[in-house]
mmCIF file of C-alpha atoms and ligand atoms in Angstrom:
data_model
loop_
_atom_site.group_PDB
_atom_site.id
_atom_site.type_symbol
_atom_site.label_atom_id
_atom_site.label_comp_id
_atom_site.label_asym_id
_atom_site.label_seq_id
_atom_site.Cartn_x
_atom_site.Cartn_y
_atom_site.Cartn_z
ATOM 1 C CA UNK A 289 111.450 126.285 111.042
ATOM 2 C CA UNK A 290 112.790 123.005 112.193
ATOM 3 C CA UNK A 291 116.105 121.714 110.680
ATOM 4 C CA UNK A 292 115.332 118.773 109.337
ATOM 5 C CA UNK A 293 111.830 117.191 108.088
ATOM 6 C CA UNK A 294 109.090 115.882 109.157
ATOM 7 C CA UNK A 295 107.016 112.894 107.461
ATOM 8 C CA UNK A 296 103.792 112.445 106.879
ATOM 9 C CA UNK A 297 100.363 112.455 104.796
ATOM 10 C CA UNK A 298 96.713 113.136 106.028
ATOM 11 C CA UNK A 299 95.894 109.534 104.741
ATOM 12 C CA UNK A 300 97.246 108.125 108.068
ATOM 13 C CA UNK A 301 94.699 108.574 109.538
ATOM 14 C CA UNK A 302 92.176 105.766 109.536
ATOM 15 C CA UNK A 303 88.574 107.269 110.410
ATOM 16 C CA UNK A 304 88.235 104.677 112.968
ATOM 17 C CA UNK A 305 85.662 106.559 115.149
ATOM 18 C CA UNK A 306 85.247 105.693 118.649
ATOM 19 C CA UNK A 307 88.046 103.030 118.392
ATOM 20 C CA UNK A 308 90.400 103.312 121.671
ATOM 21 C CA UNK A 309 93.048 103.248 118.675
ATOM 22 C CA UNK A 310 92.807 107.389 117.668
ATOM 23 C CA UNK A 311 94.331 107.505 114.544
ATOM 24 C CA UNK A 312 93.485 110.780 114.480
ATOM 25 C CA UNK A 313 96.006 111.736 116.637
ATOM 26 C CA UNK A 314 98.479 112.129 113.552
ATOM 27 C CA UNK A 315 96.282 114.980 112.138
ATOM 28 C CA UNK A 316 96.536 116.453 115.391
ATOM 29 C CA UNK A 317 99.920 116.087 115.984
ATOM 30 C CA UNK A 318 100.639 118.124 112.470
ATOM 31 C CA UNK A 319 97.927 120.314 113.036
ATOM 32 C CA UNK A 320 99.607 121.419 116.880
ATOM 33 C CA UNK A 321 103.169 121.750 115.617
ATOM 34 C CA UNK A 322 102.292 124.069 113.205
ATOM 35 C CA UNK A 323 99.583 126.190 115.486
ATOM 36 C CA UNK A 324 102.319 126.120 118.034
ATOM 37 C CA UNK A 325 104.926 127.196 115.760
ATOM 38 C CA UNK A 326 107.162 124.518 116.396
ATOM 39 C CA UNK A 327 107.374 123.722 112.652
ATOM 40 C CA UNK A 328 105.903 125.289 109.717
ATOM 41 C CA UNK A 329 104.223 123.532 106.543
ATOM 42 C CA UNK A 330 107.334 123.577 104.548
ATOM 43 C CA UNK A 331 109.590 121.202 107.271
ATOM 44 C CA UNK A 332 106.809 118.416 106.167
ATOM 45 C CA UNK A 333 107.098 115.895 103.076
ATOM 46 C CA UNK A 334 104.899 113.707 101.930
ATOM 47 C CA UNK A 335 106.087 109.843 101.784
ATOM 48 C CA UNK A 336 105.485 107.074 98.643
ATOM 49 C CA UNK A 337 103.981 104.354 100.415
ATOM 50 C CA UNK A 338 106.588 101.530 100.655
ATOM 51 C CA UNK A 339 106.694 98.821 97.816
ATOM 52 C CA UNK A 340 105.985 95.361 98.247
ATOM 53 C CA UNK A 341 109.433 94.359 97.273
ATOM 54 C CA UNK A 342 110.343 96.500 100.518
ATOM 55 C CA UNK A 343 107.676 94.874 102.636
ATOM 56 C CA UNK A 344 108.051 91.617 101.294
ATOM 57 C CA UNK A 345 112.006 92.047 102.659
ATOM 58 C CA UNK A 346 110.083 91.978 106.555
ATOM 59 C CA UNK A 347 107.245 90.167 105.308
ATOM 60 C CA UNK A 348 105.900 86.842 104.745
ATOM 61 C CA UNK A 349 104.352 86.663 101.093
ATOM 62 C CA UNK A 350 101.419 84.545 101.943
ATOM 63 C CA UNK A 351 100.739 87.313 104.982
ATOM 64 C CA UNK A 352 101.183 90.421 102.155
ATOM 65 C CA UNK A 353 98.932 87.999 99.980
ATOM 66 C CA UNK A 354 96.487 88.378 102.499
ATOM 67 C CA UNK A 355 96.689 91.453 103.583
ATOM 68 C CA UNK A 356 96.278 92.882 99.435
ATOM 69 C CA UNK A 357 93.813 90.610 98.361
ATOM 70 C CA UNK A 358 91.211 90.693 101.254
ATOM 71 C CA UNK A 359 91.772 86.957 102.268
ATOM 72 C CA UNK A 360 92.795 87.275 105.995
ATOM 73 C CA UNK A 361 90.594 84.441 108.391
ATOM 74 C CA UNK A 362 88.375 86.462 111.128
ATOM 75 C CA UNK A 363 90.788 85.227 113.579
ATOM 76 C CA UNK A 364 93.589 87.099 111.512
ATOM 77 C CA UNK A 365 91.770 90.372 111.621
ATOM 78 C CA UNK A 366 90.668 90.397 115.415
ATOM 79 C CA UNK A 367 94.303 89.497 116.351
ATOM 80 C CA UNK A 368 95.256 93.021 114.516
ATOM 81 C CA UNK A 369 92.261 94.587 116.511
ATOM 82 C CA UNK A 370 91.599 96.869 114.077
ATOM 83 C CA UNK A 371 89.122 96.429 111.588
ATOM 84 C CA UNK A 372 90.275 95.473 107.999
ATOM 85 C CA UNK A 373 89.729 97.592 104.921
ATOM 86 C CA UNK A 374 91.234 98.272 101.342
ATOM 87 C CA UNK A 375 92.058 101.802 103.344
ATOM 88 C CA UNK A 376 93.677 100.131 106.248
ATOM 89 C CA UNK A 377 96.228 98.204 104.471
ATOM 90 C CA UNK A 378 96.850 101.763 102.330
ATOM 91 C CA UNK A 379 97.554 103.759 105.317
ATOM 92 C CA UNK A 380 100.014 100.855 106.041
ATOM 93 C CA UNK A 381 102.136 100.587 103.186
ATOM 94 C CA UNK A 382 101.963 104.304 103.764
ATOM 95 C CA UNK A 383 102.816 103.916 106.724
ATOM 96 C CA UNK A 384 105.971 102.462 105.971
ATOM 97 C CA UNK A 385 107.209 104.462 103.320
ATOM 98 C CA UNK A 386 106.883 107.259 105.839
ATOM 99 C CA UNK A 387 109.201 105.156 107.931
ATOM 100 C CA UNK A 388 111.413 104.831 105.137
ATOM 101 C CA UNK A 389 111.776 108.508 104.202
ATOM 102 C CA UNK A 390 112.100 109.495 107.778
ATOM 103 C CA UNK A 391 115.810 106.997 107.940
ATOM 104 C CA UNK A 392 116.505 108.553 104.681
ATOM 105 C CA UNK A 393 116.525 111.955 105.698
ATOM 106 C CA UNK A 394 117.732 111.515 109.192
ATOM 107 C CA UNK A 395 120.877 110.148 107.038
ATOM 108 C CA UNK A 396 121.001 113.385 105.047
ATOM 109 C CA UNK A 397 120.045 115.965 108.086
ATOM 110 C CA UNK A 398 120.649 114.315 111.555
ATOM 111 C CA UNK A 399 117.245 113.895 112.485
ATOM 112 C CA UNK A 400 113.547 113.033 110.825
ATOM 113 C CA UNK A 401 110.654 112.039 112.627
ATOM 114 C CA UNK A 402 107.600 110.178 110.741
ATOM 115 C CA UNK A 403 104.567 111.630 112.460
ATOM 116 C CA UNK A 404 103.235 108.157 112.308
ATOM 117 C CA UNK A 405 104.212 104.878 112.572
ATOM 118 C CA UNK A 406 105.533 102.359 115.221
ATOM 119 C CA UNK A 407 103.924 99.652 114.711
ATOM 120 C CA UNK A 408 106.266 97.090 116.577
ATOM 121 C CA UNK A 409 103.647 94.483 117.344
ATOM 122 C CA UNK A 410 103.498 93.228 113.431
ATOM 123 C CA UNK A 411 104.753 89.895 113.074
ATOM 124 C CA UNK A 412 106.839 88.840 109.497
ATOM 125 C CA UNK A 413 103.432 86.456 109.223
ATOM 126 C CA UNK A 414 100.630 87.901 110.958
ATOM 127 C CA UNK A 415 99.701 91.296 112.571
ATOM 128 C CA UNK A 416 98.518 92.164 116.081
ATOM 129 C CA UNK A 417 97.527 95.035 118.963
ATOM 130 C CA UNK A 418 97.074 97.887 116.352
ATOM 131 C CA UNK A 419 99.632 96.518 113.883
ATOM 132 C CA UNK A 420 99.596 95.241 110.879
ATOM 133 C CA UNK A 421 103.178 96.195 108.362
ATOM 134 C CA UNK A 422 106.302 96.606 110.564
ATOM 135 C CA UNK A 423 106.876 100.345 109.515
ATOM 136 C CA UNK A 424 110.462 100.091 111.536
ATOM 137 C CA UNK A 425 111.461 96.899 110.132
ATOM 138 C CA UNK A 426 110.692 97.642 106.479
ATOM 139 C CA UNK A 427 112.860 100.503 106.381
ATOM 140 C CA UNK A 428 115.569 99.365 108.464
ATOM 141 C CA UNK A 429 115.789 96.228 105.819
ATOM 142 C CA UNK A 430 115.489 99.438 102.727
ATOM 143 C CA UNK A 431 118.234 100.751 103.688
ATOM 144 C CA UNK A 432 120.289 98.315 104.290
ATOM 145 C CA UNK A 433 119.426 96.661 100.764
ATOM 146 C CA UNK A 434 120.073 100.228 99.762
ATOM 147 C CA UNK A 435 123.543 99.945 101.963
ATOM 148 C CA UNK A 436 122.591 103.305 103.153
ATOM 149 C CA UNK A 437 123.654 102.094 106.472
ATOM 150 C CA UNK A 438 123.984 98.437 107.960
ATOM 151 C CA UNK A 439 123.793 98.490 111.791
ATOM 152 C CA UNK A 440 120.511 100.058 113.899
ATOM 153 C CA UNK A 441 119.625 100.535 117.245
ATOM 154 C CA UNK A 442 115.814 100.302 118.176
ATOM 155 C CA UNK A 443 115.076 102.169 121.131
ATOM 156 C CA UNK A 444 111.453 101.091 121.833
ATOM 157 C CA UNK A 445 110.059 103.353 125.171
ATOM 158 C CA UNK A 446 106.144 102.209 124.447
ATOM 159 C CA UNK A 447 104.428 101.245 127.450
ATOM 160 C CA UNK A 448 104.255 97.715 125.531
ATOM 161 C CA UNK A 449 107.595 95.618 124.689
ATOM 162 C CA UNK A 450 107.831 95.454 120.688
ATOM 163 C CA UNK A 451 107.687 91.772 120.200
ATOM 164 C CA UNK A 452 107.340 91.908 116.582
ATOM 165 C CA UNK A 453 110.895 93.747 116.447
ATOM 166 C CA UNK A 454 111.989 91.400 118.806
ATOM 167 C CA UNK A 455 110.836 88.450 116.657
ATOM 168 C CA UNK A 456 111.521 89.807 113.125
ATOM 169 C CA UNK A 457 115.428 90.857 114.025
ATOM 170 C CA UNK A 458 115.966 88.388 116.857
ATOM 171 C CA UNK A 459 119.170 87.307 116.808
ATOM 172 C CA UNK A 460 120.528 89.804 113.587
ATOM 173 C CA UNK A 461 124.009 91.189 115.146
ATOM 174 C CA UNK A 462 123.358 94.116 112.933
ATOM 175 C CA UNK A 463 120.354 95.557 114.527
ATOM 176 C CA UNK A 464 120.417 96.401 118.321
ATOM 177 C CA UNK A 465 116.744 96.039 120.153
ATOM 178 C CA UNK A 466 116.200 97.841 123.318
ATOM 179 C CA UNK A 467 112.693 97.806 124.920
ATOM 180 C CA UNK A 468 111.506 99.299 127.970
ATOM 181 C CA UNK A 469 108.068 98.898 128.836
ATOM 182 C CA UNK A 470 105.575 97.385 131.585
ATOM 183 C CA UNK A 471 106.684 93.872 132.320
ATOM 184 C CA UNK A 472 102.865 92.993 133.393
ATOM 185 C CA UNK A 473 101.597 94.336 130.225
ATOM 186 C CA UNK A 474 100.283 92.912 126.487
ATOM 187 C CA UNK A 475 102.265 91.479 125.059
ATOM 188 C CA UNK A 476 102.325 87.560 125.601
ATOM 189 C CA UNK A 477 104.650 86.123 125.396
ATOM 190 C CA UNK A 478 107.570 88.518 124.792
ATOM 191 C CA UNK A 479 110.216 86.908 122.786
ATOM 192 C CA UNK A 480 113.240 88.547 123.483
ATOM 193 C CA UNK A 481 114.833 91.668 122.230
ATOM 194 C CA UNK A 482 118.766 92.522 122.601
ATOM 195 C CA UNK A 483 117.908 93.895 125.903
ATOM 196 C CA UNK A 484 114.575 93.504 127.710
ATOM 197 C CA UNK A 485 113.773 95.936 130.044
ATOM 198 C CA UNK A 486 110.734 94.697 132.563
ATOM 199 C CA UNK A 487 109.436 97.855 134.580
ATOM 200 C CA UNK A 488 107.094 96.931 137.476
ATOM 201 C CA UNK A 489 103.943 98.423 137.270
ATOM 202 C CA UNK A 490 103.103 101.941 138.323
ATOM 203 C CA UNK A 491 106.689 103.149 138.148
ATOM 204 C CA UNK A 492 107.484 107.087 137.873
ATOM 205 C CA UNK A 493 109.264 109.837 136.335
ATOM 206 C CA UNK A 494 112.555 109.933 138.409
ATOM 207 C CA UNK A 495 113.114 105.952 138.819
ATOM 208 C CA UNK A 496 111.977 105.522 134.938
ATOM 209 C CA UNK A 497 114.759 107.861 133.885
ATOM 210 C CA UNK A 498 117.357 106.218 136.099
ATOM 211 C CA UNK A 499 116.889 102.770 134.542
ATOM 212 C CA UNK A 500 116.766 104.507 131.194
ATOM 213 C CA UNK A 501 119.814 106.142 131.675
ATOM 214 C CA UNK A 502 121.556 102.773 132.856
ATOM 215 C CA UNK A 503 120.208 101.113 129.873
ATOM 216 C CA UNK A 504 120.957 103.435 127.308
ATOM 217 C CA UNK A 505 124.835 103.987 128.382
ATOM 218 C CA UNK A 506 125.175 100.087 128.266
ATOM 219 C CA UNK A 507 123.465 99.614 124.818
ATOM 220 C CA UNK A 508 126.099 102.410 123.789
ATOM 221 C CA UNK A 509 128.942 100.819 125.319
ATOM 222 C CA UNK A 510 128.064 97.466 123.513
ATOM 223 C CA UNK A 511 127.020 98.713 120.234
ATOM 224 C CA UNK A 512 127.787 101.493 117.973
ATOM 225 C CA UNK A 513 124.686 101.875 115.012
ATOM 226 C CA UNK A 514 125.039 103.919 111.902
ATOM 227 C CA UNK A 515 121.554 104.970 113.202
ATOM 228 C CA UNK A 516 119.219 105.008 115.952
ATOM 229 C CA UNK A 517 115.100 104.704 115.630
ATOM 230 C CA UNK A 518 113.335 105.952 118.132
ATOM 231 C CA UNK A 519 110.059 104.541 119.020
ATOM 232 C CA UNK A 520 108.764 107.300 121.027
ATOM 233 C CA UNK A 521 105.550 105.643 122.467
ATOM 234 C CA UNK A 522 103.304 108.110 124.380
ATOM 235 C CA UNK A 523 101.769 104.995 126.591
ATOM 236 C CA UNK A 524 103.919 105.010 129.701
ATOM 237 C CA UNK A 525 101.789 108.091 130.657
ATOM 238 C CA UNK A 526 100.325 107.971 133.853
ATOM 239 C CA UNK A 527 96.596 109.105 132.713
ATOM 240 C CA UNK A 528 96.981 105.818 129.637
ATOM 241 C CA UNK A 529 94.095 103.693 129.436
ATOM 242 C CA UNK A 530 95.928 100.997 128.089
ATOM 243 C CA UNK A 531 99.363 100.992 130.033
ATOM 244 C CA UNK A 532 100.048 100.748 133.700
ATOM 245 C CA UNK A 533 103.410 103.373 134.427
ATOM 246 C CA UNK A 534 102.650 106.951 136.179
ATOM 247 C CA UNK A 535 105.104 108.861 133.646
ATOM 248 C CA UNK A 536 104.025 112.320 134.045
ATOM 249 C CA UNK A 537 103.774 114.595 130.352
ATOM 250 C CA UNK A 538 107.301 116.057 131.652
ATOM 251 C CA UNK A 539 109.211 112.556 132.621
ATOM 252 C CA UNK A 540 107.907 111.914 129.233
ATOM 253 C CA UNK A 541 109.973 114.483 127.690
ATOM 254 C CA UNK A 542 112.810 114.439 129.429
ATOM 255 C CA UNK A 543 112.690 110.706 128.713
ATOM 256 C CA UNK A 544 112.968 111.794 124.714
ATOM 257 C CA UNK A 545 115.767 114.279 125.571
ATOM 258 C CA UNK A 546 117.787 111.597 127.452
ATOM 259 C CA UNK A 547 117.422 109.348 124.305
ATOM 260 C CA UNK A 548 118.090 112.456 121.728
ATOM 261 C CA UNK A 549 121.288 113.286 124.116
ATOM 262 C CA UNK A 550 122.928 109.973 123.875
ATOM 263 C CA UNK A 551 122.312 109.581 120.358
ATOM 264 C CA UNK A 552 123.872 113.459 119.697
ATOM 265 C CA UNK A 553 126.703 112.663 121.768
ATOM 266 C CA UNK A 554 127.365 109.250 119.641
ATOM 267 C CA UNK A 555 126.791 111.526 116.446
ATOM 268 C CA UNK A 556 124.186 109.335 115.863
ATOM 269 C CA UNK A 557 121.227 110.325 113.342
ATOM 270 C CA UNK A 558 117.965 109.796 114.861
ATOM 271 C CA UNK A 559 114.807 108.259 113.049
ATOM 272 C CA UNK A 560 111.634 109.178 115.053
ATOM 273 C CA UNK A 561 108.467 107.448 115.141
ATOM 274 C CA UNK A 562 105.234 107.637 117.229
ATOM 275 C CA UNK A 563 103.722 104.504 118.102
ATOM 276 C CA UNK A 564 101.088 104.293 120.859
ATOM 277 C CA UNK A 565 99.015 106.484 122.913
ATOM 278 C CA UNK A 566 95.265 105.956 124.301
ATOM 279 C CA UNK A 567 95.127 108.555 126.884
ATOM 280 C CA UNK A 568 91.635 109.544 128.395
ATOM 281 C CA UNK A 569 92.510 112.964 126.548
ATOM 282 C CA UNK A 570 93.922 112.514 123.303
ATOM 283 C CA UNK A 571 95.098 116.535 123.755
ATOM 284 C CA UNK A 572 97.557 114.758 125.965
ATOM 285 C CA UNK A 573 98.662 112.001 124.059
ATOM 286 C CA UNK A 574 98.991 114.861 121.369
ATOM 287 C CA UNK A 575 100.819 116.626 123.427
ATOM 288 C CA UNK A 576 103.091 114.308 124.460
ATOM 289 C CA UNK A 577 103.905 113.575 120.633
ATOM 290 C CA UNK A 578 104.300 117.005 119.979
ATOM 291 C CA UNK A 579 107.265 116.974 122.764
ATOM 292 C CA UNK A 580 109.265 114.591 121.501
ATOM 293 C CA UNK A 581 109.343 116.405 118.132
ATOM 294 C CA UNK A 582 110.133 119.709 120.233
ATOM 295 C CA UNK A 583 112.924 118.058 122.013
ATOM 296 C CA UNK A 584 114.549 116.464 118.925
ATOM 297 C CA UNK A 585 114.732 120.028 117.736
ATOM 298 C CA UNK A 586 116.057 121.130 120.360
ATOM 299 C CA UNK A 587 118.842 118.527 120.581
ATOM 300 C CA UNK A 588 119.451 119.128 116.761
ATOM 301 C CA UNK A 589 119.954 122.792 117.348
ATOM 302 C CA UNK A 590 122.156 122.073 120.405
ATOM 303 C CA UNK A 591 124.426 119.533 118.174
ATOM 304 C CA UNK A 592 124.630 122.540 115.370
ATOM 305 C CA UNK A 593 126.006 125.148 118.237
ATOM 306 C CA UNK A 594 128.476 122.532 119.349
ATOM 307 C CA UNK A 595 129.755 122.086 115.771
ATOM 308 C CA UNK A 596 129.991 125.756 114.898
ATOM 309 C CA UNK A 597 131.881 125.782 118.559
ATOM 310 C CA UNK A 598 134.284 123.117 117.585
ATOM 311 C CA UNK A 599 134.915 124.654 114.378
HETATM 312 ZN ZN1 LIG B 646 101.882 100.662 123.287
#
């Protein structure tokens, strides 16, 4: 049993076939953790998907008109690259609700991981590469309506930089971006986060982790958040069809430890989400997934023994 929840509902997943997008790498991902025994059915809730008052907060409301009424131009729906539907637009709002329980209950336990979401390339007014409702942004802006918490830091480690983070919290002193991802990559252009970090192509596990590291310890030293997300992209894998790094499935976790370990030393509560993944195997981008959950429990556990230490 894990110590603190996991998110999600078998509605993520979008049935969208042979698209390079496999959405149903969430079923998988649930399905491995619990044939692995990493977690066991009853560490899972189910999310509400997210009002519109709470994507309307990210959201433009001619953009949410759009999306809920089935008026978006061609050009709208081939920017989002996936294909529109009544179920699409579900799984979104879903989507985001999942977001939004996962920072609830990483407030109450430490740690929650939505075995979904990530979908930093949405835009306040249109939706693009994969994305169409800012999952991250909604329930950042939740719970600070909620004044759960006020300051975040995004730690973004997909392959590809999340410009629609970037763009939607540009400039808010209250929430800290950090993206590192392929410099020669989609997206253009990259409007700038808090702190860009532009990786030259083909880089690999040990120089990857040592720019991390450097980045991570500065972002800390500059910024204290009430909570971290984590958008644990499994696209900086070196067998990705769609990124250009040569991360190997270890670098990959020990890339999600180094983030877990900074945030446990900070005592700050971590909010996990997936984002990409399109690797030849989807086992592997499964598996990679399925890591990052593994190593969040193991940092919780490893914050728990400290505390009973201390005490
Ligand atoms: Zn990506």
């Amino acid at each position: 049993m894990l110590p603190f929840k996991l998110v999600y509902d078998p509605r993520y997943d979008l049935n969208l076939g042979a698209h390079v997008f496999p959405s149903q790498k969430y079923r998988l991902v649930h399905d491995k953790l619990i044939a692995d025994g990493i977690a066991e059915p009853g560490d899972f809730v189910a999310p509400a998907p997210a009002s519109d008052a709470d994507v309307l907060r990210v959201h433009s409301q001619d953009y949410v008109y759009k999306l809920k009424n089935g008026s978006l131009t061609p050009a709208e729906i081939l920017r989002m690259e996936v294909p529109y539907s009544k179920e699409l637009v579900n799984a979104c709002w879903l989507a985001a609700g999942g977001s939004i329980l996962a920072a609830q209950q990483a407030l109450a336990d430490g740690w929650s991981a939505n075995i979904g979401g990530g979908f930093h390339h949405a835009y306040a007014d249109h939706g693009e590469g994969f994305c169409v409702i800012h999952d991250v942004g909604v329930a950042i802006r939740r719970l600070q309506f909620d004044r759960a918490m006020q300051t975040v830091m995004v730690v973004d480690t997909d392959v590809h930089q999340g410009n629609g983070t970037a763009s939607i919290f540009g400039g808010a002193g209250d929430v800290f971006t950090l993206s590192i991802h392929q410099e020669h990559n989609y997206p253009y252009p990259k409007p700038p986060s808090t702190v860009d970090v532009d990786l030259p192509d083909g880089i690999g596990d040990e120089d990857y982790l040592i720019i991390l590291e450097r980045n991570l310890r500065e972002a800390f030293r500059h910024f204290t958040p009430q909570m971290l997300f984590y958008i644990a992209g499994a696209d900086p894998y070196r067998e990705d069809q769609l990124g250009g790094l040569a991360l190997s499935i270890e670098g990959l976790a020990r890339r999600d430890a180094l983030v877990f370990d900074y945030a446990r030393r900070n005592k700050v509560p971590v909010a996990i989400t997936l984002a990409g993944g399109y690797a030849r195997r989807v086992e592997d981008t499964v598996q990679i997934h399925v890591n990052t959950i593994l190593a969040a429990g193991e940092a919780a556990k490893q914050g728990v023994k400290r505390a009973i230490k201390g005490a």
